[in-house]
Coordinates of N, CA and C in Angstrom, one line a residue:
X1 N -19.8 25.5 -11.5 CA -19.7 24.3 -12.0 C -18.6 23.3 -12.2
X2 N -17.6 24.3 -12.5 CA -16.4 24.1 -13.3 C -15.4 23.5 -12.0
X3 N -15.3 24.2 -10.8 CA -14.6 24.2 -9.7 C -15.5 22.3 -9.0
X4 N -16.6 22.7 -8.9 CA -17.1 21.1 -8.5 C -16.4 20.2 -9.2
X5 N -16.4 20.2 -10.5 CA -15.9 19.1 -11.4 C -14.8 18.7 -11.0
X6 N -14.0 19.9 -11.5 CA -12.1 19.9 -11.0 C -12.1 18.8 -10.1
X7 N -12.5 19.1 -8.2 CA -12.2 18.6 -7.6 C -12.8 17.7 -7.0
X8 N -13.6 17.3 -7.7 CA -14.6 15.8 -7.5 C -14.4 14.9 -8.6
X9 N -13.7 14.8 -10.1 CA -14.1 14.4 -10.8 C -13.0 13.1 -10.4
X10 N -12.1 12.9 -9.6 CA -11.3 11.9 -9.0 C -12.3 10.7 -7.9
X11 N -13.4 11.3 -7.3 CA -13.9 10.5 -6.7 C -14.7 9.7 -7.4
X12 N -15.3 10.8 -8.5 CA -16.6 10.3 -9.2 C -15.6 9.0 -10.3
X13 N -14.7 9.2 -10.4 CA -14.0 8.2 -11.6 C -13.6 7.3 -10.4
X14 N -13.0 7.1 -9.4 CA -13.0 5.7 -8.5 C -14.2 5.1 -7.9
X15 N -15.1 6.1 -7.5 CA -16.8 5.6 -7.8 C -16.9 4.7 -9.1
X16 N -16.7 5.2 -10.2 CA -17.0 4.2 -11.3 C -15.9 3.2 -11.4
X17 N -14.6 3.3 -10.7 CA -13.6 1.9 -11.0 C -14.2 0.8 -10.0
X18 N -15.1 1.5 -8.7 CA -15.6 0.4 -8.0 C -16.3 -0.2 -7.9
X19 N -17.4 0.5 -8.8 CA -18.4 -0.8 -9.2 C -17.7 -1.1 -10.2
X20 N -17.7 -1.1 -11.6 CA -16.8 -1.8 -12.9 C -16.3 -3.1 -11.9
X21 N -15.0 -2.6 -11.0 CA -14.5 -4.0 -10.2 C -15.8 -5.1 -9.9
X22 N -16.6 -3.8 -9.2 CA -17.3 -5.1 -8.6 C -18.8 -6.0 -9.3
X23 N -18.9 -5.6 -10.5 CA -19.4 -6.0 -11.6 C -19.2 -6.9 -12.5
X24 N -17.4 -7.2 -12.8 CA -16.8 -7.2 -14.0 C -16.7 -9.4 -13.5
X25 N -16.8 -9.9 -14.5 CA -16.4 -11.4 -13.9 C -14.6 -11.5 -13.6
X26 N -14.8 -12.3 -12.3 CA -14.1 -12.6 -11.8 C -13.0 -13.8 -12.0
X27 N -13.3 -14.8 -12.2 CA -12.9 -16.3 -12.8 C -11.8 -16.6 -13.3
X28 N -11.6 -15.1 -14.3 CA -10.0 -15.1 -14.7 C -9.1 -14.8 -13.8
X29 N -9.1 -14.2 -12.6 CA -8.0 -13.9 -12.2 C -7.1 -15.2 -10.9
X30 N -5.9 -14.7 -10.9 CA -6.0 -15.8 -9.8 C -6.2 -16.2 -8.2
X31 N -6.0 -17.1 -7.9 CA -6.7 -17.3 -6.4 C -5.8 -16.8 -5.5
X32 N -6.3 -16.0 -4.5 CA -5.1 -15.7 -3.4 C -5.5 -16.0 -2.0
X33 N -5.1 -16.6 -1.4 CA -5.6 -17.6 -0.3 C -4.7 -16.5 0.7
X34 N -5.2 -15.2 1.1 CA -5.3 -14.3 2.4 C -6.3 -14.1 3.1
X35 N -6.6 -14.2 4.5 CA -8.0 -14.7 5.2 C -8.0 -13.4 5.1
X36 N -9.8 -12.9 4.8 CA -10.8 -12.0 4.2 C -10.3 -10.8 3.7
X37 N -9.2 -11.5 2.6 CA -8.4 -10.3 1.4 C -9.7 -9.3 0.9
X38 N -10.8 -10.1 0.3 CA -12.0 -9.6 -0.1 C -12.3 -8.5 0.6
X39 N -12.8 -8.7 1.9 CA -13.2 -7.5 3.1 C -12.3 -6.6 3.3
X40 N -11.0 -6.9 3.4 CA -9.9 -5.7 3.2 C -10.1 -4.9 1.8
X41 N -10.2 -5.2 0.8 CA -10.0 -4.6 0.0 C -11.1 -3.6 -0.2
X42 N -12.5 -4.4 0.2 CA -13.7 -3.4 0.0 C -13.5 -2.4 0.9
X43 N -12.8 -2.8 1.8 CA -12.8 -1.6 3.3 C -11.9 -0.9 2.8
X44 N -10.9 -1.2 2.0 CA -10.0 0.1 1.3 C -10.2 1.0 0.5
X45 N -11.7 0.0 -0.3 CA -11.8 1.2 -1.7 C -12.7 2.3 -0.8
X46 N -13.4 2.0 0.1 CA -14.4 2.6 0.5 C -13.7 3.9 1.2
X47 N -12.5 3.3 1.7 CA -11.6 4.7 2.7 C -11.1 5.4 1.4
X48 N -10.7 5.4 0.6 CA -10.1 6.0 -0.4 C -11.3 6.8 -1.2
X49 N -12.8 6.3 -1.3 CA -13.7 6.9 -1.7 C -13.9 7.7 -1.0
X50 N -14.1 8.2 0.4 CA -14.6 9.1 1.6 C -13.3 10.0 1.4
X51 N -12.4 9.7 1.4 CA -11.3 10.1 1.4 C -11.4 11.2 0.4
X52 N -11.2 10.9 -1.1 CA -11.5 11.7 -2.2 C -12.8 12.6 -1.9
X53 N -14.0 12.1 -1.8 CA -14.9 13.2 -1.9 C -14.8 14.2 -0.5
X54 N -14.6 13.8 0.4 CA -14.0 15.3 1.5 C -13.0 16.1 0.9
X55 N -12.1 15.2 0.0 CA -11.1 16.4 -0.3 C -12.1 17.5 -1.0
X56 N -12.5 16.9 -2.5 CA -13.3 17.3 -3.1 C -14.3 18.2 -3.0
X57 N -14.9 17.7 -1.9 CA -16.1 18.9 -1.7 C -16.0 19.9 -0.7
X58 N -14.2 20.1 0.3 CA -14.2 21.1 0.9 C -13.0 22.3 0.1
X59 N -12.6 21.5 -1.3 CA -11.6 22.0 -2.2 C -12.4 22.6 -3.2
X60 N -13.7 22.7 -3.5 CA -14.7 22.9 -4.2 C -15.1 24.9 -3.9
X61 N -15.7 25.4 -4.8 CA -15.9 26.5 -4.5 C -17.5 26.9 -5.5
X62 N -17.9 25.8 -5.7 CA -19.2 26.2 -6.6 C -20.5 26.2 -5.6
X63 N -20.2 25.4 -4.3 CA -21.6 24.9 -3.4 C -21.2 24.9 -2.5
X64 N -22.2 25.4 -1.8 CA -22.1 25.9 -0.1 C -22.5 24.3 0.4
X65 N -23.5 23.7 0.2 CA -24.4 22.3 0.9 C -22.8 21.2 0.9
X66 N -22.3 21.2 0.2 CA -20.7 20.1 0.3 C -20.1 20.5 1.8
X67 N -20.3 21.7 2.0 CA -19.5 22.0 3.3 C -19.9 22.4 4.8
X68 N -21.6 22.0 4.6 CA -21.8 21.7 5.7 C -22.6 20.4 6.3
X69 N -22.0 19.9 7.3 CA -22.5 18.6 7.7 C -21.5 18.0 6.7
X70 N -20.5 17.9 6.6 CA -19.6 16.9 5.1 C -19.8 15.5 5.4
X71 N -19.1 15.2 7.0 CA -18.7 13.9 7.3 C -20.6 13.2 7.4
X72 N -21.6 13.9 8.0 CA -22.8 13.0 7.7 C -23.1 12.7 6.1
X73 N -22.9 13.9 5.4 CA -23.4 13.7 4.2 C -22.5 12.7 3.2
X74 N -20.9 12.4 3.6 CA -20.2 11.7 2.9 C -20.8 10.2 3.3
X75 N -21.0 10.2 4.9 CA -21.7 8.8 4.9 C -22.5 8.2 4.5
X76 N -23.5 8.9 4.6 CA -25.0 8.8 3.9 C -24.8 8.4 2.7
X77 N -24.0 9.1 1.7 CA -24.0 8.6 0.9 C -22.6 7.6 0.2
X78 N -21.7 7.2 0.8 CA -21.0 6.4 0.7 C -21.6 4.7 0.7
X79 N -22.1 5.1 2.5 CA -22.6 3.7 2.8 C -24.1 2.9 1.7
X80 N -24.3 4.2 1.4 CA -25.4 3.6 0.6 C -25.2 3.4 -0.7
X81 N -24.4 3.9 -1.2 CA -23.7 3.4 -2.5 C -22.9 2.0 -2.8
X82 N -22.2 1.8 -1.2 CA -21.8 0.4 -1.1 C -22.8 -0.1 -1.2
X83 N -24.5 -0.1 -0.5 CA -25.6 -1.0 -0.5 C -25.6 -1.1 -1.9
X84 N -26.2 -0.4 -2.4 CA -26.3 -0.4 -4.4 C -25.5 -1.2 -4.9
X85 N -24.3 -1.4 -4.7 CA -23.3 -2.1 -5.4 C -23.7 -3.4 -5.5
X86 N -23.8 -3.6 -4.0 CA -24.1 -5.1 -3.7 C -25.8 -5.5 -4.2
X87 N -26.5 -4.3 -4.4 CA -27.6 -5.1 -4.4 C -27.5 -5.3 -6.5
X88 N -26.6 -4.2 -6.8 CA -25.9 -4.6 -8.2 C -25.7 -6.0 -8.6
X89 N -25.0 -6.1 -7.8 CA -23.7 -7.6 -7.8 C -25.2 -8.6 -7.9
X90 N -25.9 -8.6 -7.2 CA -26.7 -9.6 -7.2 C -27.9 -9.7 -8.2
X91 N -28.7 -8.9 -8.8 CA -29.3 -8.8 -10.0 C -28.7 -8.2 -11.0
X92 N -27.4 -8.2 -11.2 CA -26.9 -7.8 -12.6 C -25.8 -8.8 -12.8
X93 N -25.5 -9.7 -12.2 CA -24.1 -10.3 -12.4 C -24.7 -12.0 -12.3
X94 N -23.9 -12.6 -12.6 CA -24.7 -14.1 -12.3 C -23.5 -15.1 -11.5
X95 N -22.5 -14.6 -11.5 CA -21.3 -14.6 -10.6 C -20.6 -14.3 -10.0
X96 N -21.6 -13.0 -9.3 CA -21.4 -12.3 -8.2 C -22.9 -12.1 -7.1
X97 N -22.7 -12.2 -5.8 CA -24.1 -11.9 -5.2 C -23.9 -11.2 -4.0
X98 N -24.9 -10.5 -3.6 CA -25.5 -9.3 -2.7 C -24.7 -10.3 -1.2
X99 N -23.8 -9.1 -0.5 CA -22.8 -10.0 0.6 C -23.0 -8.9 2.0
X100 N -24.3 -9.2 3.0 CA -23.9 -8.3 3.8 C -22.6 -8.5 4.9
X101 N -21.5 -8.8 4.5 CA -20.4 -8.8 5.2 C -20.0 -7.8 4.1
X102 N -19.8 -7.5 3.1 CA -19.0 -6.7 2.0 C -19.6 -5.1 2.6
X103 N -21.2 -5.3 2.4 CA -22.1 -3.9 2.9 C -21.2 -4.0 4.4
X104 N -20.7 -4.1 4.6 CA -20.1 -4.2 6.1 C -19.0 -3.4 6.6
X105 N -18.2 -4.6 5.5 CA -16.8 -3.7 5.1 C -17.1 -2.5 4.4
X106 N -17.4 -2.3 3.5 CA -17.9 -0.9 2.4 C -17.7 -0.1 3.7
X107 N -19.0 -0.4 4.6 CA -19.3 1.3 5.3 C -18.3 1.0 6.4
X108 N -17.6 0.6 7.1 CA -16.4 -0.1 7.8 C -15.1 1.6 7.5
X109 N -15.4 0.9 6.0 CA -14.5 1.7 5.4 C -14.5 2.8 5.0
X110 N -16.4 3.3 4.7 CA -16.7 4.6 4.9 C -16.3 5.4 6.0
X111 N -16.4 4.7 6.9 CA -16.2 5.5 8.7 C -15.0 5.9 8.6
X112 N -13.9 4.7 8.4 CA -12.5 5.3 8.8 C -12.2 6.3 7.3
X113 N -12.7 6.4 6.3 CA -12.2 7.0 5.8 C -12.6 8.6 6.1
X114 N -13.8 8.7 6.5 CA -14.2 10.2 7.0 C -13.3 10.5 8.2
X115 N -13.2 9.9 9.1 CA -12.4 10.1 9.9 C -11.0 10.9 9.7
X116 N -10.6 9.8 9.1 CA -9.0 10.3 8.9 C -9.0 11.3 8.1
X117 N -10.1 11.9 6.9 CA -10.8 12.9 6.0 C -10.8 14.1 7.4
X118 N -11.4 14.0 8.6 CA -11.6 14.8 9.6 C -10.2 15.6 9.6
X119 N -9.2 14.2 10.0 CA -7.5 15.1 10.4 C -6.5 15.4 9.8
X120 N -7.3 14.6 8.3 CA -5.9 15.5 7.1 C -6.1 16.9 6.8
X121 N -8.1 17.0 7.0 CA -8.3 18.0 5.6 C -8.6 19.4 6.6
X122 N -8.5 19.1 8.0 CA -8.8 20.5 8.9 C -7.5 21.3 9.7

């Protein structure tokens, strides 16, 4: 278990960071007018999350299950996580709402990160 936590702590912390950023009030942040910046940020968050999970799952030696069908499992996990975070925004915040385009951006990032992972870590 120690090996699993050692290599997967960064992805767990990153997932918690994503959740926190998606649930915190944002009306105090400066307004930046870059076209679709929000979607780019969502995509980048999930690229990094996929990369961190892939690395952690491949490096750990505790469990065999992460080493089989890794990309499919990471895609299922990260896309589901992105969807759940959007649901949390709808029901747990007053100034954030579920956005299908955010789900699409999250999913695009998950796929992109998974494809990059295969190239980087094989």
